[in-house]
Amino acid sequence: MKKLIASALLLSFALAGSVSAGWVSGESTVIAVNQGEAAFHGPLSSEQRLDVGMTGGSSGRADVIFSNKSSESRLALSALPVNIESGTSSDGTSYQDAKLTITPLVDNDSGQRYYLVETGNPEGTQIIAYKKGNFTQAFTAASLLEGADSASFTVEKKELTLHLEKGEVKNDYLLTYDSRTGTFNAKQKN
């Protein structure tokens, strides 16, 4: 009987080790400003807070502050460039919005929490890591494709991908976390 229980336990550990959830993203916070200035203040969790000040018009900029109430840790990202999106609304009115998206992301294998910051502009598109009450900058897209026009993330169960565009050139990069340095490495996909 003991051998049967031990075999069942080993089998369950083996199956659990081979099945992992990988990346899980939460509900995104989207902030858009058409003209002028706007401020957004809200919770990321019961302990974490997000504060954003943004301007829109012919160009966009955002100041983003991640903070933690219990550790008084703060990470401020200042003057992030935000791409302007143009379009036509359902009532036929044209618009030009500066748009910022912040998406929570969890690595289910390690339990590590991240925030994807997307401004559309590679210099503002980054990943913020949250661990033990502290926020740190773990990745920025600015150095991968010099002069790129736009940047965005795609989250799949097993892959985190960064998309960069420069004119007609489109490059995709697989992002992997390096636990030694606390940053993400980018490898261009074929």
Coordinates of N, CA and C in Angstrom, one line a residue:
M1 N 0.8 -1.2 0.0 CA 0.0 0.0 0.0 C 0.9 1.3 0.0
K2 N 2.0 1.3 0.8 CA 2.8 2.4 0.9 C 3.5 2.7 -0.5
K3 N 3.9 1.6 -1.2 CA 4.5 1.7 -2.5 C 3.5 2.3 -3.5
L4 N 2.2 1.9 -3.4 CA 1.2 2.5 -4.3 C 1.0 4.0 -4.0
I5 N 0.9 4.4 -2.8 CA 0.8 5.8 -2.4 C 2.0 6.6 -2.9
A6 N 3.2 6.0 -2.7 CA 4.4 6.7 -3.1 C 4.5 6.9 -4.6
S7 N 4.1 5.8 -5.3 CA 4.1 5.9 -6.8 C 3.1 6.9 -7.3
A8 N 1.9 7.0 -6.6 CA 0.9 8.0 -7.0 C 1.4 9.4 -6.8
L9 N 2.1 9.6 -5.6 CA 2.6 10.9 -5.3 C 3.7 11.3 -6.3
L10 N 4.6 10.4 -6.7 CA 5.6 10.7 -7.6 C 5.0 11.0 -9.0
L11 N 4.0 10.3 -9.4 CA 3.4 10.5 -10.7 C 2.7 11.9 -10.7
S12 N 2.0 12.2 -9.6 CA 1.4 13.5 -9.5 C 2.4 14.7 -9.5
F13 N 3.5 14.5 -8.9 CA 4.6 15.5 -8.9 C 5.2 15.6 -10.3
A14 N 5.4 14.5 -11.0 CA 5.9 14.5 -12.4 C 4.9 15.2 -13.3
L15 N 3.6 14.9 -13.2 CA 2.7 15.6 -14.0 C 2.6 17.1 -13.7
A16 N 2.6 17.4 -12.5 CA 2.5 18.9 -12.1 C 3.7 19.6 -12.6
G17 N 4.9 19.0 -12.6 CA 6.1 19.6 -13.0 C 6.1 19.9 -14.5
S18 N 5.5 19.0 -15.3 CA 5.5 19.2 -16.7 C 4.4 20.1 -17.2
V19 N 3.4 20.4 -16.4 CA 2.3 21.3 -16.8 C 2.4 22.6 -16.0
S20 N 2.8 23.7 -16.7 CA 2.9 25.0 -16.0 C 2.0 26.0 -16.8
A21 N 1.5 26.9 -16.0 CA 0.6 27.9 -16.6 C 1.4 29.0 -17.3
G22 N 2.6 29.3 -16.9 CA 3.3 30.4 -17.6 C 2.8 31.8 -17.3
W23 N 2.6 32.6 -18.3 CA 2.2 34.0 -18.2 C 0.7 34.1 -18.0
V24 N 0.2 34.9 -17.1 CA -1.2 35.2 -16.9 C -1.3 36.7 -16.8
S25 N -2.1 37.3 -17.7 CA -2.2 38.8 -17.6 C -3.6 39.1 -17.0
G26 N -3.6 40.3 -16.3 CA -4.9 40.8 -15.7 C -5.5 41.8 -16.6
E27 N -6.5 42.5 -16.0 CA -7.3 43.5 -16.7 C -6.4 44.7 -16.9
S28 N -6.3 45.3 -18.1 CA -5.5 46.4 -18.4 C -6.2 47.7 -17.9
T29 N -5.4 48.7 -17.5 CA -5.8 50.0 -17.3 C -5.5 50.9 -18.5
V30 N -6.4 51.5 -19.1 CA -6.2 52.3 -20.3 C -6.6 53.7 -20.0
I31 N -5.6 54.6 -20.3 CA -5.8 56.1 -20.0 C -5.6 56.8 -21.3
A32 N -6.5 57.6 -21.8 CA -6.4 58.3 -23.0 C -6.7 59.8 -22.8
V33 N -5.9 60.7 -23.4 CA -6.1 62.1 -23.3 C -6.2 62.7 -24.7
N34 N -7.3 63.4 -25.0 CA -7.4 64.0 -26.4 C -6.7 65.3 -26.5
Q35 N -6.9 66.2 -25.7 CA -6.2 67.5 -25.7 C -6.0 67.9 -24.3
G36 N -4.9 68.6 -24.0 CA -4.7 69.1 -22.6 C -4.1 68.1 -21.7
E37 N -4.4 68.2 -20.4 CA -3.8 67.4 -19.4 C -4.9 66.6 -18.7
A38 N -4.5 65.4 -18.1 CA -5.4 64.6 -17.3 C -4.6 63.9 -16.2
A39 N -5.2 63.5 -15.1 CA -4.5 62.8 -14.1 C -5.4 61.6 -13.7
F40 N -4.7 60.5 -13.4 CA -5.4 59.3 -13.0 C -4.8 58.8 -11.7
H41 N -5.5 58.4 -10.8 CA -5.0 57.8 -9.5 C -5.9 56.6 -9.2
G42 N -5.2 55.5 -9.0 CA -6.0 54.3 -8.7 C -5.2 53.2 -8.1
P43 N -5.9 52.2 -7.5 CA -5.1 51.1 -6.9 C -4.8 50.0 -7.9
L44 N -3.6 49.4 -7.7 CA -3.2 48.2 -8.5 C -3.6 47.0 -7.7
S45 N -3.5 47.1 -6.4 CA -3.9 46.1 -5.4 C -4.3 46.8 -4.1
S46 N -4.5 46.0 -3.1 CA -4.8 46.7 -1.8 C -3.6 47.5 -1.2
E47 N -2.4 47.1 -1.6 CA -1.2 47.8 -1.1 C -0.6 48.7 -2.2
Q48 N -0.8 48.4 -3.4 CA -0.1 49.1 -4.5 C -1.0 50.2 -5.2
R49 N -0.3 51.3 -5.6 CA -1.1 52.4 -6.2 C -0.4 52.8 -7.5
L50 N -1.2 53.3 -8.4 CA -0.7 53.9 -9.7 C -1.2 55.3 -9.8
D51 N -0.3 56.2 -10.1 CA -0.6 57.6 -10.3 C 0.0 58.0 -11.7
V52 N -0.9 58.6 -12.5 CA -0.5 59.0 -13.9 C -0.9 60.4 -14.2
G53 N 0.0 61.2 -14.7 CA -0.3 62.5 -15.2 C 0.1 62.5 -16.7
M54 N -0.8 62.9 -17.5 CA -0.6 62.7 -19.0 C -1.1 64.0 -19.7
T55 N -0.3 64.3 -20.8 CA -0.7 65.4 -21.7 C -1.0 64.8 -23.1
G56 N -1.9 65.4 -23.8 CA -2.2 65.0 -25.2 C -2.4 66.2 -26.0
G57 N -2.3 66.1 -27.3 CA -2.4 67.1 -28.3 C -1.6 66.8 -29.5
S58 N -0.7 67.6 -29.9 CA 0.1 67.3 -31.1 C 1.2 66.2 -30.7
S59 N 1.5 66.2 -29.4 CA 2.4 65.1 -28.9 C 1.9 64.7 -27.5
G60 N 2.4 63.6 -27.1 CA 1.9 63.1 -25.8 C 3.1 62.8 -24.9
R61 N 2.9 63.0 -23.6 CA 3.8 62.7 -22.5 C 3.1 62.1 -21.3
A62 N 3.7 61.3 -20.5 CA 3.1 60.7 -19.3 C 4.2 60.6 -18.2
D63 N 3.7 61.0 -17.0 CA 4.5 60.7 -15.8 C 3.8 59.6 -15.1
V64 N 4.5 58.5 -14.7 CA 3.8 57.4 -14.1 C 4.5 57.1 -12.8
I65 N 3.8 56.9 -11.7 CA 4.4 56.6 -10.4 C 3.7 55.3 -9.9
F66 N 4.5 54.3 -9.6 CA 4.1 53.1 -9.0 C 4.5 53.2 -7.5
S67 N 3.6 52.9 -6.6 CA 4.0 53.0 -5.2 C 3.4 51.9 -4.4
N68 N 4.0 51.7 -3.2 CA 3.5 50.6 -2.3 C 3.3 51.2 -0.9
K69 N 2.1 51.1 -0.4 CA 1.8 51.8 0.9 C 2.6 51.2 2.1
S70 N 2.7 49.9 2.1 CA 3.4 49.3 3.3 C 4.9 49.5 3.4
S71 N 5.6 49.5 2.2 CA 7.0 49.7 2.2 C 7.4 51.1 1.9
E72 N 6.5 51.9 1.5 CA 6.7 53.3 1.0 C 7.7 53.3 -0.2
S73 N 7.7 52.2 -0.9 CA 8.6 52.1 -2.1 C 7.8 52.9 -3.3
R74 N 8.6 53.6 -4.1 CA 8.1 54.3 -5.2 C 9.0 54.1 -6.4
L75 N 8.4 54.1 -7.6 CA 9.2 54.1 -8.8 C 8.5 55.1 -9.7
A76 N 9.2 56.2 -10.1 CA 8.7 57.2 -10.9 C 9.3 57.2 -12.3
L77 N 8.4 57.1 -13.3 CA 8.9 57.2 -14.7 C 8.4 58.5 -15.2
S78 N 9.4 59.4 -15.6 CA 9.0 60.8 -15.9 C 9.1 61.0 -17.4
A79 N 8.2 61.8 -17.9 CA 8.2 62.3 -19.3 C 8.3 61.2 -20.3
L80 N 7.6 60.1 -20.1 CA 7.5 59.0 -21.1 C 6.8 59.5 -22.4
P81 N 7.5 59.3 -23.5 CA 6.8 59.7 -24.8 C 5.6 58.8 -25.1
V82 N 4.5 59.4 -25.5 CA 3.3 58.6 -25.8 C 2.9 58.9 -27.2
N83 N 2.8 57.9 -28.0 CA 2.3 58.1 -29.4 C 0.9 58.6 -29.5
I84 N 0.6 59.4 -30.5 CA -0.7 59.9 -30.7 C -1.4 59.0 -31.7
E85 N -2.6 58.5 -31.3 CA -3.4 57.7 -32.2 C -4.5 58.6 -32.8
S86 N -4.6 58.5 -34.1 CA -5.7 59.3 -34.9 C -6.7 58.3 -35.4
G87 N -7.9 58.8 -35.4 CA -9.0 58.0 -35.9 C -10.3 58.8 -36.0
T88 N -11.4 58.1 -36.3 CA -12.7 58.7 -36.4 C -13.6 57.9 -35.5
S89 N -14.4 58.6 -34.6 CA -15.3 57.9 -33.7 C -16.5 57.5 -34.4
S90 N -17.4 56.8 -33.7 CA -18.6 56.2 -34.3 C -19.6 57.3 -34.8
D91 N -19.5 58.5 -34.2 CA -20.3 59.6 -34.7 C -19.7 60.5 -35.8
G92 N -18.5 60.0 -36.3 CA -17.9 60.7 -37.4 C -16.9 61.8 -37.0
T93 N -16.7 62.0 -35.7 CA -15.8 63.0 -35.3 C -14.4 62.4 -35.3
S94 N -13.4 63.2 -35.8 CA -12.0 62.8 -35.8 C -11.4 63.1 -34.4
Y95 N -10.4 62.2 -34.1 CA -9.8 62.4 -32.8 C -8.3 62.1 -32.9
Q96 N -7.5 62.7 -32.0 CA -6.1 62.4 -31.8 C -5.9 62.2 -30.3
D97 N -5.7 60.9 -29.9 CA -5.5 60.6 -28.5 C -4.1 60.2 -28.1
A98 N -3.6 60.6 -27.0 CA -2.4 60.1 -26.4 C -3.0 58.9 -25.5
K99 N -2.5 57.7 -25.7 CA -3.0 56.5 -25.0 C -1.9 55.8 -24.3
L100 N -2.2 55.5 -23.0 CA -1.3 54.7 -22.2 C -2.0 53.5 -21.6
T101 N -1.4 52.3 -21.7 CA -2.0 51.1 -21.2 C -1.0 50.4 -20.2
I102 N -1.6 50.0 -19.1 CA -0.8 49.3 -18.0 C -1.5 48.0 -17.7
T103 N -0.8 46.9 -18.0 CA -1.3 45.6 -17.8 C -0.6 44.8 -16.8
P104 N -1.3 44.3 -15.7 CA -0.6 43.4 -14.7 C -0.3 42.1 -15.4
L105 N 0.8 41.5 -15.0 CA 1.3 40.2 -15.5 C 1.9 39.4 -14.4
V106 N 1.6 38.1 -14.4 CA 2.1 37.2 -13.3 C 2.8 36.0 -14.0
D107 N 4.0 35.7 -13.6 CA 4.6 34.5 -14.0 C 4.1 33.4 -13.0
N108 N 3.2 32.5 -13.5 CA 2.7 31.5 -12.6 C 3.7 30.5 -12.1
D109 N 4.8 30.3 -12.8 CA 5.8 29.4 -12.4 C 6.5 29.9 -11.2
S110 N 6.8 31.2 -11.1 CA 7.5 31.8 -10.0 C 6.7 32.6 -9.0
G111 N 5.5 33.0 -9.5 CA 4.7 33.9 -8.7 C 5.1 35.4 -8.8
Q112 N 6.1 35.7 -9.6 CA 6.6 37.0 -9.8 C 5.6 37.9 -10.5
R113 N 5.4 39.2 -10.1 CA 4.5 40.1 -10.6 C 5.2 41.2 -11.4
Y114 N 4.6 41.5 -12.6 CA 5.1 42.6 -13.4 C 4.0 43.5 -13.9
Y115 N 4.4 44.6 -14.4 CA 3.4 45.5 -15.1 C 4.0 45.9 -16.4
L116 N 3.2 45.7 -17.5 CA 3.6 46.1 -18.8 C 3.1 47.5 -19.0
V117 N 4.0 48.4 -19.4 CA 3.7 49.8 -19.6 C 3.8 50.0 -21.1
E118 N 2.7 50.3 -21.8 CA 2.7 50.5 -23.2 C 2.2 52.0 -23.6
T119 N 3.1 52.7 -24.2 CA 2.8 54.1 -24.7 C 2.7 54.1 -26.2
G120 N 3.0 53.0 -26.8 CA 3.1 53.0 -28.3 C 4.4 53.4 -28.8
N121 N 5.2 54.2 -28.0 CA 6.5 54.6 -28.3 C 7.5 53.7 -27.7
P122 N 8.6 53.2 -28.4 CA 9.5 52.3 -27.7 C 10.2 52.9 -26.5
E123 N 10.4 54.2 -26.4 CA 11.1 54.8 -25.3 C 10.2 54.8 -24.0
G124 N 8.9 54.7 -24.2 CA 8.0 54.6 -23.1 C 7.5 53.2 -22.8
T125 N 7.7 52.3 -23.7 CA 7.2 50.9 -23.5 C 8.2 50.1 -22.7
Q126 N 7.8 49.7 -21.5 CA 8.7 49.0 -20.6 C 8.0 48.0 -19.7
I127 N 8.8 47.2 -18.9 CA 8.2 46.3 -18.0 C 8.8 46.7 -16.6
I128 N 7.8 46.8 -15.7 CA 8.2 47.1 -14.3 C 8.0 45.8 -13.5
A129 N 9.0 45.5 -12.7 CA 8.9 44.3 -11.8 C 8.5 44.7 -10.4
Y130 N 7.7 43.9 -9.7 CA 7.3 44.1 -8.3 C 7.7 42.9 -7.5
K131 N 8.5 43.1 -6.5 CA 9.0 42.0 -5.7 C 9.3 42.5 -4.3
K132 N 8.7 41.8 -3.3 CA 9.0 42.1 -1.9 C 8.8 43.6 -1.5
G133 N 7.7 44.1 -2.1 CA 7.4 45.5 -1.7 C 8.1 46.6 -2.5
N134 N 8.9 46.2 -3.5 CA 9.7 47.1 -4.3 C 9.4 47.0 -5.8
F135 N 9.4 48.2 -6.4 CA 9.2 48.3 -7.9 C 10.6 48.5 -8.5
T136 N 10.9 47.8 -9.6 CA 12.1 48.1 -10.3 C 11.8 48.0 -11.8
Q137 N 12.6 48.8 -12.6 CA 12.5 48.8 -14.0 C 13.3 47.5 -14.5
A138 N 12.5 46.6 -15.3 CA 13.1 45.4 -15.7 C 13.4 45.3 -17.2
F139 N 12.8 46.2 -18.0 CA 13.0 46.2 -19.4 C 12.5 47.5 -20.0
T140 N 13.2 48.0 -21.0 CA 12.7 49.1 -21.9 C 13.0 48.7 -23.3
A141 N 12.0 49.0 -24.2 CA 12.1 48.7 -25.6 C 13.0 49.6 -26.5
A142 N 13.4 50.7 -25.9 CA 14.1 51.7 -26.7 C 15.4 51.3 -27.4
S143 N 16.1 50.4 -26.8 CA 17.4 50.1 -27.4 C 17.4 49.0 -28.5
L144 N 16.3 48.4 -28.8 CA 16.3 47.2 -29.7 C 16.2 47.6 -31.1
L145 N 15.5 48.6 -31.6 CA 15.4 48.9 -33.0 C 15.5 50.5 -33.0
E146 N 16.7 51.0 -33.3 CA 16.9 52.4 -33.3 C 15.9 53.1 -34.2
G147 N 15.3 54.1 -33.7 CA 14.4 54.9 -34.5 C 13.0 54.3 -34.8
A148 N 12.7 53.2 -34.0 CA 11.4 52.6 -34.2 C 10.2 53.5 -33.9
D149 N 9.1 53.3 -34.7 CA 8.0 54.2 -34.6 C 7.0 53.8 -33.6
S150 N 6.9 52.5 -33.4 CA 5.8 52.0 -32.4 C 6.3 50.7 -31.7
A151 N 5.7 50.4 -30.6 CA 6.0 49.2 -29.8 C 4.8 48.8 -29.1
S152 N 4.6 47.4 -28.9 CA 3.5 46.9 -28.2 C 3.9 45.5 -27.7
F153 N 3.2 45.0 -26.7 CA 3.4 43.6 -26.2 C 2.2 42.7 -26.6
T154 N 2.6 41.4 -26.7 CA 1.6 40.4 -26.8 C 1.9 39.3 -25.7
V155 N 0.9 39.0 -24.9 CA 1.1 38.0 -23.9 C 0.3 36.7 -24.3
E156 N 1.1 35.6 -24.4 CA 0.5 34.3 -24.6 C 0.9 33.4 -23.4
K157 N 0.3 32.3 -23.3 CA 0.5 31.4 -22.1 C 2.0 31.1 -21.9
K158 N 2.7 30.9 -22.9 CA 4.1 30.5 -22.7 C 5.1 31.6 -23.2
E159 N 4.6 32.6 -23.9 CA 5.5 33.6 -24.5 C 5.1 35.0 -24.2
L160 N 6.1 35.9 -24.0 CA 5.9 37.3 -23.9 C 6.7 37.9 -25.1
T161 N 5.9 38.6 -26.0 CA 6.5 39.1 -27.2 C 6.4 40.6 -27.3
L162 N 7.5 41.2 -27.7 CA 7.5 42.6 -28.0 C 7.5 42.8 -29.5
H163 N 6.6 43.7 -30.0 CA 6.5 44.0 -31.4 C 7.0 45.4 -31.7
L164 N 8.0 45.6 -32.6 CA 8.5 46.9 -32.9 C 8.3 47.1 -34.4
E165 N 8.0 48.4 -34.8 CA 7.8 48.7 -36.2 C 8.6 50.0 -36.5
K166 N 9.2 50.0 -37.6 CA 10.0 51.2 -38.1 C 9.6 51.3 -39.6
G167 N 8.7 52.1 -39.9 CA 8.2 52.2 -41.3 C 7.5 50.9 -41.7
E168 N 8.0 50.3 -42.7 CA 7.5 49.0 -43.2 C 8.2 47.8 -42.5
V169 N 9.2 48.0 -41.7 CA 10.0 46.9 -41.1 C 9.3 46.6 -39.7
K170 N 9.0 45.3 -39.6 CA 8.3 44.8 -38.3 C 9.2 43.7 -37.8
N171 N 9.6 43.9 -36.5 CA 10.4 42.9 -35.8 C 9.7 42.5 -34.5
D172 N 9.7 41.2 -34.3 CA 9.2 40.6 -33.0 C 10.3 40.0 -32.2
Y173 N 10.2 40.3 -30.9 CA 11.3 39.8 -30.0 C 10.6 39.0 -28.8
L174 N 11.2 37.8 -28.6 CA 10.8 37.0 -27.5 C 11.5 37.5 -26.2
L175 N 10.7 37.8 -25.2 CA 11.3 38.3 -23.9 C 11.3 37.2 -22.9
T176 N 12.5 37.0 -22.3 CA 12.7 36.0 -21.2 C 13.3 36.7 -20.0
Y177 N 12.9 36.3 -18.8 CA 13.3 36.9 -17.6 C 14.6 36.3 -17.2
D178 N 15.6 37.1 -16.8 CA 16.9 36.6 -16.3 C 16.9 36.9 -14.8
S179 N 16.7 35.8 -14.0 CA 16.6 36.0 -12.5 C 17.9 36.5 -11.9
R180 N 19.0 36.3 -12.5 CA 20.3 36.8 -12.0 C 20.4 38.3 -12.0
T181 N 20.0 38.9 -13.1 CA 20.1 40.4 -13.3 C 18.8 41.1 -13.0
G182 N 17.7 40.3 -12.9 CA 16.4 41.0 -12.6 C 15.8 41.7 -13.8
T183 N 16.2 41.4 -15.0 CA 15.8 42.1 -16.2 C 15.3 41.1 -17.2
F184 N 14.7 41.6 -18.3 CA 14.3 40.7 -19.4 C 15.3 40.9 -20.5
N185 N 15.5 39.7 -21.2 CA 16.4 39.7 -22.4 C 15.5 39.5 -23.6
A186 N 15.9 40.1 -24.7 CA 15.1 40.1 -25.9 C 15.9 39.3 -27.0
K187 N 15.2 38.4 -27.6 CA 15.8 37.6 -28.7 C 14.9 37.7 -29.9
Q188 N 15.4 38.2 -31.0 CA 14.6 38.4 -32.2 C 14.0 37.1 -32.7
K189 N 12.7 37.0 -33.0 CA 12.1 35.8 -33.5 C 12.4 35.8 -35.0
N190 N 12.4 34.5 -35.5 CA 12.6 34.4 -37.0 C 11.3 34.5 -37.7

